[in-house]
Amino acid sequence: MRIGILNSGGDCPGLNAVIYGVVGAASKLGWEVVGFRDGFEGLLPPGDFSILEPDKIAGILPRGGTILGTTNKGSFAAKVGVGDVMQVAPEIIDRAKATLKLLEIRALIVVGGDGSLTTGMQLMEAGIPIVGVPKTIDNDLAATAMTFGFDSAVSTVVDALDRLHTTTDSHKRVMVVEVMGRHAGWIALYGGMAGGANIILLPEIPFNFEAIRKTIEAREAKGLHSTMVVVAEGAKMPDGGLVTLENCAGSEHRLGGIGERIAAVIAESTGKETRHCTLGHLQRGGSPTSLDRMLGTRFGVKAVRLIQEGKFGHMVSYQSYHVGSVLIREAVEKPRLVEPNSEVVETARAVGISFGDK
Ligand code: F6P
Protein backbone atom coordinates (compact mmCIF):
# COMPACT_ATOMS: atom_id res chain seq x y z
CA MET A 1 0.00 0.00 0.00
CA ARG A 2 1.15 3.50 -0.82
CA ILE A 3 0.18 6.74 0.88
CA GLY A 4 1.10 10.32 0.02
CA ILE A 5 2.04 13.31 2.14
CA LEU A 6 2.37 16.98 1.32
CA ASN A 7 2.69 20.14 3.35
CA SER A 8 1.29 23.41 2.14
CA GLY A 9 1.25 27.07 3.21
CA GLY A 10 3.99 28.76 5.23
CA ASP A 11 6.70 26.50 6.64
CA CYS A 12 6.79 25.79 10.33
CA PRO A 13 9.30 24.22 12.75
CA GLY A 14 8.19 20.62 13.32
CA LEU A 15 7.07 19.81 9.77
CA ASN A 16 9.95 17.38 9.41
CA ALA A 17 8.93 15.72 12.68
CA VAL A 18 5.50 15.01 11.12
CA ILE A 19 7.20 13.46 8.08
CA TYR A 20 9.41 11.42 10.43
CA GLY A 21 6.33 10.17 12.32
CA VAL A 22 4.41 9.32 9.16
CA VAL A 23 7.29 7.45 7.52
CA GLY A 24 8.16 5.59 10.74
CA ALA A 25 4.59 4.41 11.40
CA ALA A 26 3.87 3.61 7.73
CA SER A 27 7.03 1.58 7.22
CA LYS A 28 6.13 -0.57 10.26
CA LEU A 29 2.93 -1.45 8.41
CA GLY A 30 4.86 -2.18 5.23
CA TRP A 31 3.41 0.91 3.52
CA GLU A 32 5.38 3.14 1.18
CA VAL A 33 5.22 6.93 1.62
CA VAL A 34 5.34 9.29 -1.35
CA GLY A 35 6.30 12.86 -0.46
CA PHE A 36 5.01 15.55 -2.84
CA ARG A 37 7.11 18.67 -3.26
CA ASP A 38 6.01 22.28 -2.92
CA GLY A 39 2.55 21.68 -1.52
CA PHE A 40 -0.35 20.66 -3.75
CA GLU A 41 1.66 21.81 -6.79
CA GLY A 42 3.61 18.55 -6.57
CA LEU A 43 0.40 16.69 -7.43
CA LEU A 44 0.21 18.20 -10.91
CA PRO A 45 1.25 15.78 -13.69
CA PRO A 46 3.80 14.32 -14.05
CA GLY A 47 4.01 14.75 -10.26
CA ASP A 48 6.94 16.13 -8.32
CA PHE A 49 7.68 13.64 -5.56
CA SER A 50 10.14 11.26 -3.95
CA ILE A 51 9.71 8.01 -2.07
CA LEU A 52 10.40 8.69 1.61
CA GLU A 53 12.20 5.67 2.99
CA PRO A 54 13.18 5.60 6.69
CA ASP A 55 16.93 5.56 6.00
CA LYS A 56 16.59 8.46 3.54
CA ILE A 57 14.98 10.72 6.13
CA ALA A 58 17.34 9.92 8.99
CA GLY A 59 18.40 13.07 10.85
CA ILE A 60 15.48 15.30 9.78
CA LEU A 61 13.95 15.65 13.26
CA PRO A 62 16.05 18.65 14.36
CA ARG A 63 15.86 20.36 10.99
CA GLY A 64 13.70 23.46 10.57
CA GLY A 65 11.61 24.10 7.45
CA THR A 66 10.43 21.12 5.47
CA ILE A 67 12.41 18.67 3.36
CA LEU A 68 9.42 18.62 0.95
CA GLY A 69 9.37 22.35 0.24
CA THR A 70 6.14 24.31 0.43
CA THR A 71 4.27 27.24 -1.04
CA ASN A 72 1.44 29.54 -0.02
CA LYS A 73 0.66 30.34 -3.66
CA GLY A 74 -0.34 28.33 -6.71
CA SER A 75 -3.31 26.72 -8.42
CA PHE A 76 -4.90 25.09 -5.37
CA ALA A 77 -5.88 28.18 -3.33
CA ALA A 78 -9.25 27.60 -1.69
CA LYS A 79 -9.30 30.35 0.91
CA VAL A 80 -7.55 33.65 1.55
CA GLY A 81 -7.17 34.28 5.27
CA VAL A 82 -10.49 33.99 7.06
CA GLY A 83 -12.19 35.03 3.84
CA ASP A 84 -14.69 33.29 1.61
CA VAL A 85 -14.07 29.79 0.33
CA MET A 86 -13.19 29.56 -3.36
CA GLN A 87 -13.58 26.42 -5.41
CA VAL A 88 -10.34 24.95 -6.78
CA ALA A 89 -10.79 24.61 -10.56
CA PRO A 90 -12.24 21.14 -11.39
CA GLU A 91 -9.60 20.50 -14.05
CA ILE A 92 -6.82 21.12 -11.50
CA ILE A 93 -8.45 18.61 -9.13
CA ASP A 94 -8.79 16.11 -12.00
CA ARG A 95 -5.11 16.47 -12.82
CA ALA A 96 -4.17 15.87 -9.18
CA LYS A 97 -6.41 12.80 -9.12
CA ALA A 98 -4.74 11.46 -12.25
CA THR A 99 -1.28 11.69 -10.60
CA LEU A 100 -2.50 9.93 -7.45
CA LYS A 101 -4.17 7.21 -9.52
CA LEU A 102 -1.07 6.64 -11.62
CA LEU A 103 1.06 6.33 -8.50
CA GLU A 104 -1.56 4.06 -6.88
CA ILE A 105 -1.77 6.26 -3.80
CA ARG A 106 -4.60 5.16 -1.53
CA ALA A 107 -4.69 8.11 0.85
CA LEU A 108 -3.15 11.56 1.09
CA ILE A 109 -2.00 13.30 4.28
CA VAL A 110 -2.34 17.09 4.00
CA VAL A 111 -0.30 19.03 6.55
CA GLY A 112 -1.50 22.61 6.53
CA GLY A 113 -3.37 25.48 8.09
CA ASP A 114 -6.90 26.67 7.51
CA GLY A 115 -6.48 27.34 3.76
CA SER A 116 -4.62 24.12 2.93
CA LEU A 117 -7.08 22.00 4.90
CA THR A 118 -9.95 23.68 3.03
CA THR A 119 -8.26 22.62 -0.23
CA GLY A 120 -7.87 19.15 1.29
CA MET A 121 -11.62 19.02 1.93
CA GLN A 122 -12.34 19.88 -1.68
CA LEU A 123 -10.04 17.06 -2.84
CA MET A 124 -11.87 14.75 -0.44
CA GLU A 125 -15.23 15.80 -1.93
CA ALA A 126 -13.78 14.95 -5.34
CA GLY A 127 -13.08 11.41 -4.14
CA ILE A 128 -9.49 11.59 -2.83
CA PRO A 129 -9.21 10.06 0.67
CA ILE A 130 -7.66 12.81 2.81
CA VAL A 131 -6.39 12.96 6.37
CA GLY A 132 -5.40 16.37 7.80
CA VAL A 133 -2.61 17.45 10.12
CA PRO A 134 -2.91 20.99 11.53
CA LYS A 135 0.08 23.29 11.01
CA THR A 136 0.60 26.96 11.86
CA ILE A 137 3.01 28.91 14.03
CA ASP A 138 0.14 31.33 14.70
CA ASN A 139 -1.71 28.60 16.65
CA ASP A 140 -4.99 29.92 15.27
CA LEU A 141 -6.75 26.70 14.28
CA ALA A 142 -9.88 25.84 16.21
CA ALA A 143 -10.34 22.21 17.27
CA THR A 144 -6.75 21.70 18.35
CA ALA A 145 -5.40 23.11 21.59
CA MET A 146 -2.00 23.56 20.01
CA THR A 147 -0.23 23.26 16.68
CA PHE A 148 3.45 22.39 16.33
CA GLY A 149 5.65 25.35 15.42
CA PHE A 150 3.98 27.66 17.91
CA ASP A 151 6.26 26.72 20.79
CA SER A 152 9.36 27.20 18.61
CA ALA A 153 8.14 30.63 17.49
CA VAL A 154 7.43 31.64 21.09
CA SER A 155 10.92 30.48 22.15
CA THR A 156 12.45 32.68 19.47
CA VAL A 157 10.43 35.66 20.71
CA VAL A 158 11.45 35.01 24.32
CA ASP A 159 15.11 34.68 23.37
CA ALA A 160 14.91 37.97 21.46
CA LEU A 161 13.18 39.75 24.36
CA ASP A 162 15.82 38.50 26.81
CA ARG A 163 18.45 40.11 24.60
CA LEU A 164 16.48 43.28 23.91
CA HIS A 165 15.77 43.90 27.62
CA THR A 166 19.47 44.37 28.37
CA THR A 167 20.05 47.01 25.71
CA THR A 168 16.69 48.69 26.37
CA ASP A 169 17.36 48.90 30.12
CA SER A 170 20.89 50.19 29.58
CA HIS A 171 19.59 53.10 27.51
CA LYS A 172 16.36 53.68 29.48
CA ARG A 173 14.42 53.38 26.24
CA VAL A 174 11.13 52.06 24.98
CA MET A 175 11.52 49.06 22.65
CA VAL A 176 8.68 47.98 20.38
CA VAL A 177 9.03 44.40 19.14
CA GLU A 178 6.82 43.29 16.25
CA VAL A 179 6.05 39.56 16.12
CA MET A 180 4.03 37.34 13.79
CA GLY A 181 0.35 36.68 14.32
CA ARG A 182 -1.94 37.53 11.49
CA HIS A 183 -5.44 37.00 12.85
CA ALA A 184 -4.59 35.76 16.33
CA GLY A 185 -2.22 37.20 18.91
CA TRP A 186 -1.06 33.95 20.53
CA ILE A 187 2.63 34.45 19.70
CA ALA A 188 2.57 38.01 21.05
CA LEU A 189 0.67 36.94 24.17
CA TYR A 190 2.79 33.92 25.10
CA GLY A 191 6.07 35.38 23.83
CA GLY A 192 5.37 38.71 25.51
CA MET A 193 4.34 37.20 28.83
CA ALA A 194 7.21 34.71 28.99
CA GLY A 195 9.67 37.37 27.82
CA GLY A 196 8.67 39.98 30.43
CA ALA A 197 6.93 42.51 28.15
CA ASN A 198 5.19 45.44 29.85
CA ILE A 199 2.69 46.17 27.08
CA ILE A 200 1.25 43.58 24.66
CA LEU A 201 -0.86 44.61 21.67
CA LEU A 202 -3.05 41.97 20.03
CA PRO A 203 -5.45 41.77 17.08
CA GLU A 204 -8.18 40.73 19.53
CA ILE A 205 -7.94 43.67 21.98
CA PRO A 206 -8.29 47.18 20.49
CA PHE A 207 -5.60 49.53 21.85
CA ASN A 208 -5.29 53.31 22.01
CA PHE A 209 -2.21 55.53 22.22
CA GLU A 210 -3.43 57.43 25.27
CA ALA A 211 -3.49 54.22 27.34
CA ILE A 212 0.01 53.30 26.10
CA ARG A 213 1.35 56.77 27.00
CA LYS A 214 -0.18 56.59 30.47
CA THR A 215 1.33 53.15 31.10
CA ILE A 216 4.81 54.33 30.09
CA GLU A 217 4.51 57.52 32.17
CA ALA A 218 3.26 55.56 35.19
CA ARG A 219 6.33 53.34 34.90
CA GLU A 220 8.58 56.40 34.69
CA ALA A 221 6.97 57.79 37.84
CA LYS A 222 7.87 54.54 39.64
CA GLY A 223 11.49 54.78 38.48
CA LEU A 224 11.05 52.16 35.76
CA HIS A 225 12.73 53.93 32.89
CA SER A 226 12.53 51.27 30.21
CA THR A 227 9.44 49.69 28.68
CA MET A 228 9.13 46.62 26.48
CA VAL A 229 6.19 46.63 24.06
CA VAL A 230 5.29 43.53 22.02
CA VAL A 231 2.91 43.96 19.12
CA ALA A 232 1.39 41.31 16.85
CA GLU A 233 1.74 42.20 13.16
CA GLY A 234 -2.04 41.75 12.80
CA ALA A 235 -3.00 44.18 15.59
CA LYS A 236 -5.21 46.96 14.29
CA MET A 237 -4.24 50.61 14.59
CA PRO A 238 -6.69 52.68 16.67
CA ASP A 239 -8.44 53.71 13.42
CA GLY A 240 -9.11 50.00 12.80
CA GLY A 241 -6.61 49.63 9.96
CA LEU A 242 -4.00 46.91 9.44
CA VAL A 243 -0.44 47.93 8.60
CA THR A 244 0.69 46.14 5.44
CA LEU A 245 3.94 45.86 3.51
CA GLU A 246 2.21 44.88 0.31
CA ASN A 247 -1.39 44.40 -0.76
CA CYS A 248 -1.62 41.20 -2.75
CA ALA A 249 -4.66 40.63 -4.92
CA GLY A 250 -6.04 37.10 -4.52
CA SER A 251 -3.79 36.18 -1.59
CA GLU A 252 -3.13 37.33 1.97
CA HIS A 253 -1.82 40.88 2.28
CA ARG A 254 1.75 40.93 3.57
CA LEU A 255 1.56 42.39 7.04
CA GLY A 256 4.38 44.36 8.61
CA GLY A 257 5.39 47.79 9.84
CA ILE A 258 3.06 48.28 12.79
CA GLY A 259 6.00 48.18 15.23
CA GLU A 260 7.70 51.10 13.50
CA ARG A 261 4.46 53.10 13.36
CA ILE A 262 3.76 52.57 17.05
CA ALA A 263 7.35 53.40 18.04
CA ALA A 264 7.08 56.76 16.24
CA VAL A 265 3.86 57.68 18.09
CA ILE A 266 5.31 56.62 21.46
CA ALA A 267 8.48 58.68 20.91
CA GLU A 268 6.37 61.70 19.99
CA SER A 269 3.85 61.39 22.83
CA THR A 270 6.22 60.48 25.69
CA GLY A 271 9.45 62.14 24.59
CA LYS A 272 11.20 58.84 25.34
CA GLU A 273 13.90 57.48 23.06
CA THR A 274 12.12 54.62 21.32
CA ARG A 275 13.42 51.87 19.04
CA HIS A 276 11.67 49.10 17.17
CA CYS A 277 12.64 45.62 16.10
CA THR A 278 10.76 43.27 13.77
CA LEU A 279 11.46 39.58 14.36
CA GLY A 280 9.83 38.45 11.10
CA HIS A 281 10.78 35.09 9.66
CA LEU A 282 13.30 34.39 12.43
CA GLN A 283 10.19 33.07 14.19
CA ARG A 284 9.52 30.52 11.47
CA GLY A 285 13.09 29.35 10.98
CA GLY A 286 15.48 27.11 12.85
CA SER A 287 15.32 23.90 14.76
CA PRO A 288 12.01 22.98 16.44
CA THR A 289 11.80 22.85 20.24
CA SER A 290 11.48 19.46 21.91
CA LEU A 291 7.74 20.10 22.40
CA ASP A 292 7.25 20.72 18.66
CA ARG A 293 9.31 17.66 17.74
CA MET A 294 7.10 15.60 20.05
CA LEU A 295 3.84 17.11 18.77
CA GLY A 296 4.92 16.72 15.14
CA THR A 297 5.96 13.09 15.63
CA ARG A 298 2.73 12.24 17.48
CA PHE A 299 0.64 14.01 14.80
CA GLY A 300 2.45 12.11 12.03
CA VAL A 301 1.93 8.71 13.65
CA LYS A 302 -1.73 9.55 14.40
CA ALA A 303 -2.30 10.52 10.76
CA VAL A 304 -1.19 7.02 9.71
CA ARG A 305 -3.49 5.50 12.35
CA LEU A 306 -6.42 7.53 10.96
CA ILE A 307 -5.74 6.09 7.50
CA GLN A 308 -5.57 2.59 9.01
CA GLU A 309 -8.96 3.18 10.63
CA GLY A 310 -10.40 4.64 7.43
CA LYS A 311 -11.16 7.95 9.17
CA PHE A 312 -10.89 10.07 6.03
CA GLY A 313 -11.95 13.69 6.26
CA HIS A 314 -10.56 13.76 9.81
CA MET A 315 -7.80 15.98 11.12
CA VAL A 316 -5.39 15.10 13.90
CA SER A 317 -6.15 17.19 16.97
CA TYR A 318 -4.44 17.80 20.32
CA GLN A 319 -6.76 18.12 23.30
CA SER A 320 -6.07 17.68 27.02
CA TYR A 321 -2.59 16.17 26.44
CA HIS A 322 -4.08 13.58 24.10
CA VAL A 323 -3.78 13.31 20.32
CA GLY A 324 -7.19 12.48 18.85
CA SER A 325 -9.06 13.63 15.78
CA VAL A 326 -11.89 15.88 14.62
CA LEU A 327 -13.63 16.39 11.29
CA ILE A 328 -11.60 18.75 9.05
CA ARG A 329 -14.87 20.54 8.28
CA GLU A 330 -15.29 21.45 11.96
CA ALA A 331 -11.63 22.46 12.31
CA VAL A 332 -11.70 25.05 9.53
CA GLU A 333 -15.06 26.57 10.45
CA LYS A 334 -13.64 29.33 12.63
CA PRO A 335 -10.21 30.54 13.77
CA ARG A 336 -8.99 30.15 17.35
CA LEU A 337 -8.51 33.65 18.69
CA VAL A 338 -7.31 34.99 22.02
CA GLU A 339 -10.35 35.49 24.22
CA PRO A 340 -10.02 38.98 25.79
CA ASN A 341 -11.54 37.85 29.09
CA SER A 342 -9.72 34.54 29.31
CA GLU A 343 -7.70 33.33 32.27
CA VAL A 344 -4.40 33.87 30.48
CA VAL A 345 -5.22 37.50 29.63
CA GLU A 346 -6.42 38.02 33.21
CA THR A 347 -3.14 36.50 34.42
CA ALA A 348 -1.17 38.96 32.31
CA ARG A 349 -3.18 41.87 33.69
CA ALA A 350 -2.68 40.53 37.23
CA VAL A 351 1.10 40.79 36.88
CA GLY A 352 0.83 44.35 35.57
CA ILE A 353 0.95 43.82 31.81
CA SER A 354 -1.08 46.38 29.87
CA PHE A 355 -2.92 45.55 26.63
CA GLY A 356 -2.99 49.23 25.67
CA ASP A 357 -6.72 49.41 26.29
CA LYS A 358 -6.95 51.02 29.74
O1 F6P B 1 0.56 32.32 8.90
C1 F6P B 1 1.86 32.20 9.33
C2 F6P B 1 2.64 33.46 9.01
O2 F6P B 1 3.94 33.27 9.55
C3 F6P B 1 2.01 34.76 9.51
O3 F6P B 1 2.21 34.95 10.88
C4 F6P B 1 2.69 35.75 8.63
O4 F6P B 1 1.89 36.92 8.44
C5 F6P B 1 2.79 35.03 7.32
O5 F6P B 1 2.80 33.65 7.63
C6 F6P B 1 4.02 35.40 6.53
O6 F6P B 1 3.97 34.77 5.31
P1 F6P B 1 5.12 34.84 4.21
O7 F6P B 1 6.14 33.79 4.57
O8 F6P B 1 4.43 34.55 2.93
O9 F6P B 1 5.72 36.21 4.27
Short mmCIF file of N, CA and C in Angstrom, two decimals, residues 274-357:
data_model
loop_
_atom_site.label_atom_id
_atom_site.label_comp_id
_atom_site.label_asym_id
_atom_site.label_seq_id
_atom_site.Cartn_x
_atom_site.Cartn_y
_atom_site.Cartn_z
N THR A 274 12.85 55.86 21.60
CA THR A 274 12.12 54.62 21.32
C THR A 274 12.72 53.95 20.09
N ARG A 275 12.90 52.65 20.18
CA ARG A 275 13.42 51.87 19.04
C ARG A 275 12.41 50.76 18.73
N HIS A 276 12.54 50.23 17.53
CA HIS A 276 11.67 49.10 17.17
C HIS A 276 12.49 48.00 16.55
N CYS A 277 11.93 46.78 16.63
CA CYS A 277 12.64 45.62 16.10
C CYS A 277 11.58 44.64 15.59
N THR A 278 11.73 44.22 14.34
CA THR A 278 10.76 43.27 13.77
C THR A 278 11.42 41.90 13.68
N LEU A 279 10.82 40.91 14.33
CA LEU A 279 11.46 39.58 14.36
C LEU A 279 11.20 38.78 13.08
N GLY A 280 10.10 39.04 12.41
CA GLY A 280 9.83 38.45 11.10
C GLY A 280 10.03 36.95 11.01
N HIS A 281 10.68 36.52 9.95
CA HIS A 281 10.78 35.09 9.66
C HIS A 281 11.77 34.35 10.55
N LEU A 282 12.49 35.09 11.41
CA LEU A 282 13.30 34.39 12.43
C LEU A 282 12.40 33.44 13.22
N GLN A 283 11.12 33.87 13.39
CA GLN A 283 10.19 33.07 14.19
C GLN A 283 9.75 31.79 13.50
N ARG A 284 9.93 31.73 12.20
CA ARG A 284 9.52 30.52 11.47
C ARG A 284 10.70 29.58 11.22
N GLY A 285 11.93 30.13 11.35
CA GLY A 285 13.09 29.35 10.98
C GLY A 285 13.70 28.61 12.15
N GLY A 286 14.68 27.77 11.82
CA GLY A 286 15.48 27.11 12.85
C GLY A 286 14.90 25.82 13.35
N SER A 287 15.65 25.22 14.24
CA SER A 287 15.32 23.90 14.76
C SER A 287 14.09 23.95 15.68
N PRO A 288 13.19 22.97 15.56
CA PRO A 288 12.01 22.98 16.44
C PRO A 288 12.39 22.67 17.88
N THR A 289 11.60 23.19 18.82
CA THR A 289 11.80 22.85 20.24
C THR A 289 11.44 21.38 20.45
N SER A 290 11.80 20.87 21.62
CA SER A 290 11.48 19.46 21.91
C SER A 290 9.97 19.24 21.90
N LEU A 291 9.20 20.23 22.39
CA LEU A 291 7.74 20.10 22.40
C LEU A 291 7.21 19.97 20.96
N ASP A 292 7.72 20.79 20.05
CA ASP A 292 7.25 20.72 18.66
C ASP A 292 7.70 19.44 17.96
N ARG A 293 8.88 18.94 18.33
CA ARG A 293 9.31 17.66 17.74
C ARG A 293 8.38 16.54 18.21
N MET A 294 8.00 16.62 19.49
CA MET A 294 7.10 15.60 20.05
C MET A 294 5.72 15.69 19.40
N LEU A 295 5.18 16.92 19.36
CA LEU A 295 3.84 17.11 18.77
C LEU A 295 3.83 16.65 17.31
N GLY A 296 4.85 17.08 16.56
CA GLY A 296 4.92 16.72 15.14
C GLY A 296 4.98 15.21 14.96
N THR A 297 5.82 14.55 15.75
CA THR A 297 5.96 13.09 15.63
C THR A 297 4.63 12.41 15.97
N ARG A 298 4.00 12.86 17.06
CA ARG A 298 2.73 12.24 17.48
C ARG A 298 1.65 12.49 16.41
N PHE A 299 1.63 13.70 15.84
CA PHE A 299 0.64 14.01 14.80
C PHE A 299 0.87 13.11 13.58
N GLY A 300 2.13 12.92 13.21
CA GLY A 300 2.45 12.11 12.03
C GLY A 300 2.00 10.67 12.21
N VAL A 301 2.31 10.11 13.38
CA VAL A 301 1.93 8.71 13.65
C VAL A 301 0.40 8.60 13.69
N LYS A 302 -0.26 9.59 14.31
CA LYS A 302 -1.73 9.55 14.40
C LYS A 302 -2.36 9.63 13.00
N ALA A 303 -1.75 10.41 12.11
CA ALA A 303 -2.30 10.52 10.76
C ALA A 303 -2.31 9.15 10.08
N VAL A 304 -1.24 8.38 10.29
CA VAL A 304 -1.19 7.02 9.71
C VAL A 304 -2.27 6.14 10.35
N ARG A 305 -2.44 6.28 11.67
CA ARG A 305 -3.49 5.50 12.35
C ARG A 305 -4.87 5.85 11.79
N LEU A 306 -5.11 7.13 11.50
CA LEU A 306 -6.42 7.53 10.96
C LEU A 306 -6.66 6.87 9.61
N ILE A 307 -5.59 6.76 8.81
CA ILE A 307 -5.74 6.09 7.50
C ILE A 307 -6.06 4.61 7.74
N GLN A 308 -5.33 4.01 8.69
CA GLN A 308 -5.57 2.59 9.01
C GLN A 308 -7.03 2.34 9.39
N GLU A 309 -7.57 3.32 10.16
CA GLU A 309 -8.96 3.18 10.63
C GLU A 309 -9.98 3.66 9.60
N GLY A 310 -9.49 4.15 8.47
CA GLY A 310 -10.40 4.64 7.43
C GLY A 310 -11.11 5.92 7.81
N LYS A 311 -10.50 6.70 8.72
CA LYS A 311 -11.16 7.95 9.17
C LYS A 311 -10.78 9.10 8.24
N PHE A 312 -11.21 9.01 7.00
CA PHE A 312 -10.89 10.07 6.03
C PHE A 312 -11.78 11.29 6.31
N GLY A 313 -11.21 12.47 5.95
CA GLY A 313 -11.95 13.69 6.26
C GLY A 313 -11.73 14.13 7.69
N HIS A 314 -10.88 13.39 8.44
CA HIS A 314 -10.56 13.76 9.81
C HIS A 314 -9.21 14.47 9.87
N MET A 315 -9.07 15.30 10.87
CA MET A 315 -7.80 15.98 11.12
C MET A 315 -7.31 15.59 12.51
N VAL A 316 -6.01 15.37 12.60
CA VAL A 316 -5.39 15.10 13.90
C VAL A 316 -5.62 16.31 14.80
N SER A 317 -5.88 16.06 16.07
CA SER A 317 -6.15 17.19 16.97
C SER A 317 -5.57 16.91 18.36
N TYR A 318 -5.05 17.95 18.99
CA TYR A 318 -4.44 17.80 20.32
C TYR A 318 -5.36 18.43 21.35
N GLN A 319 -5.84 17.63 22.26
CA GLN A 319 -6.76 18.12 23.30
C GLN A 319 -6.42 17.45 24.62
N SER A 320 -6.32 18.22 25.68
CA SER A 320 -6.07 17.68 27.02
C SER A 320 -4.93 16.65 27.03
N TYR A 321 -3.80 17.01 26.47
CA TYR A 321 -2.59 16.17 26.44
C TYR A 321 -2.75 14.89 25.63
N HIS A 322 -3.81 14.80 24.85
CA HIS A 322 -4.08 13.58 24.10
C HIS A 322 -4.22 13.93 22.62
N VAL A 323 -3.63 13.08 21.76
CA VAL A 323 -3.78 13.31 20.32
C VAL A 323 -4.96 12.49 19.81
N GLY A 324 -6.00 13.14 19.40
CA GLY A 324 -7.19 12.48 18.85
C GLY A 324 -7.47 13.03 17.46
N SER A 325 -8.73 13.08 17.10
CA SER A 325 -9.06 13.63 15.78
C SER A 325 -10.42 14.30 15.79
N VAL A 326 -10.61 15.19 14.82
CA VAL A 326 -11.89 15.88 14.62
C VAL A 326 -12.14 15.92 13.11
N LEU A 327 -13.35 16.25 12.72
CA LEU A 327 -13.63 16.39 11.29
C LEU A 327 -12.92 17.65 10.78
N ILE A 328 -12.28 17.57 9.62
CA ILE A 328 -11.60 18.75 9.05
C ILE A 328 -12.62 19.88 8.91
N ARG A 329 -13.83 19.53 8.50
CA ARG A 329 -14.87 20.54 8.28
C ARG A 329 -15.07 21.39 9.54
N GLU A 330 -15.10 20.72 10.70
CA GLU A 330 -15.29 21.45 11.96
C GLU A 330 -14.06 22.30 12.28
N ALA A 331 -12.88 21.77 11.94
CA ALA A 331 -11.63 22.46 12.31
C ALA A 331 -11.45 23.76 11.55
N VAL A 332 -11.94 23.85 10.32
CA VAL A 332 -11.70 25.05 9.53
C VAL A 332 -12.86 26.06 9.60
N GLU A 333 -13.87 25.70 10.38
CA GLU A 333 -15.06 26.57 10.45
C GLU A 333 -14.75 27.96 11.00
N LYS A 334 -13.96 28.00 12.05
CA LYS A 334 -13.64 29.33 12.63
C LYS A 334 -12.22 29.32 13.20
N PRO A 335 -11.56 30.49 13.22
CA PRO A 335 -10.21 30.54 13.77
C PRO A 335 -10.24 30.51 15.31
N ARG A 336 -9.11 30.14 15.89
CA ARG A 336 -8.99 30.15 17.35
C ARG A 336 -8.29 31.44 17.76
N LEU A 337 -9.05 32.34 18.34
CA LEU A 337 -8.51 33.65 18.69
C LEU A 337 -8.29 33.75 20.20
N VAL A 338 -7.49 34.73 20.59
CA VAL A 338 -7.31 34.99 22.02
C VAL A 338 -8.61 35.58 22.55
N GLU A 339 -9.12 34.99 23.61
CA GLU A 339 -10.35 35.49 24.22
C GLU A 339 -9.98 36.62 25.20
N PRO A 340 -10.46 37.85 24.95
CA PRO A 340 -10.02 38.98 25.79
C PRO A 340 -10.27 38.81 27.29
N ASN A 341 -11.28 38.02 27.66
CA ASN A 341 -11.54 37.85 29.09
C ASN A 341 -11.05 36.51 29.63
N SER A 342 -10.15 35.88 28.90
CA SER A 342 -9.72 34.54 29.31
C SER A 342 -8.77 34.60 30.51
N GLU A 343 -8.58 33.43 31.08
CA GLU A 343 -7.70 33.33 32.27
C GLU A 343 -6.30 33.81 31.97
N VAL A 344 -5.79 33.50 30.77
CA VAL A 344 -4.40 33.87 30.48
C VAL A 344 -4.26 35.39 30.34
N VAL A 345 -5.26 36.03 29.74
CA VAL A 345 -5.22 37.50 29.63
C VAL A 345 -5.36 38.12 31.03
N GLU A 346 -6.25 37.55 31.82
CA GLU A 346 -6.42 38.02 33.21
C GLU A 346 -5.12 37.86 33.99
N THR A 347 -4.42 36.75 33.74
CA THR A 347 -3.14 36.50 34.42
C THR A 347 -2.14 37.59 34.05
N ALA A 348 -2.09 37.92 32.77
CA ALA A 348 -1.17 38.96 32.31
C ALA A 348 -1.50 40.29 33.00
N ARG A 349 -2.79 40.60 33.04
CA ARG A 349 -3.18 41.87 33.69
C ARG A 349 -2.80 41.83 35.17
N ALA A 350 -2.96 40.65 35.79
CA ALA A 350 -2.68 40.53 37.23
C ALA A 350 -1.22 40.82 37.55
N VAL A 351 -0.33 40.52 36.61
CA VAL A 351 1.10 40.79 36.88
C VAL A 351 1.53 42.15 36.31
N GLY A 352 0.54 42.96 35.94
CA GLY A 352 0.83 44.35 35.57
C GLY A 352 1.06 44.60 34.10
N ILE A 353 0.78 43.61 33.26
CA ILE A 353 0.95 43.82 31.81
C ILE A 353 -0.26 44.59 31.29
N SER A 354 0.02 45.61 30.45
CA SER A 354 -1.08 46.38 29.87
C SER A 354 -1.33 45.88 28.44
N PHE A 355 -2.59 45.90 28.02
CA PHE A 355 -2.92 45.55 26.63
C PHE A 355 -3.23 46.81 25.83
N GLY A 356 -2.83 47.96 26.39
CA GLY A 356 -2.99 49.23 25.67
C GLY A 356 -4.44 49.64 25.54
N ASP A 357 -5.30 49.09 26.41
CA ASP A 357 -6.72 49.41 26.29
C ASP A 357 -7.23 50.21 27.47
#
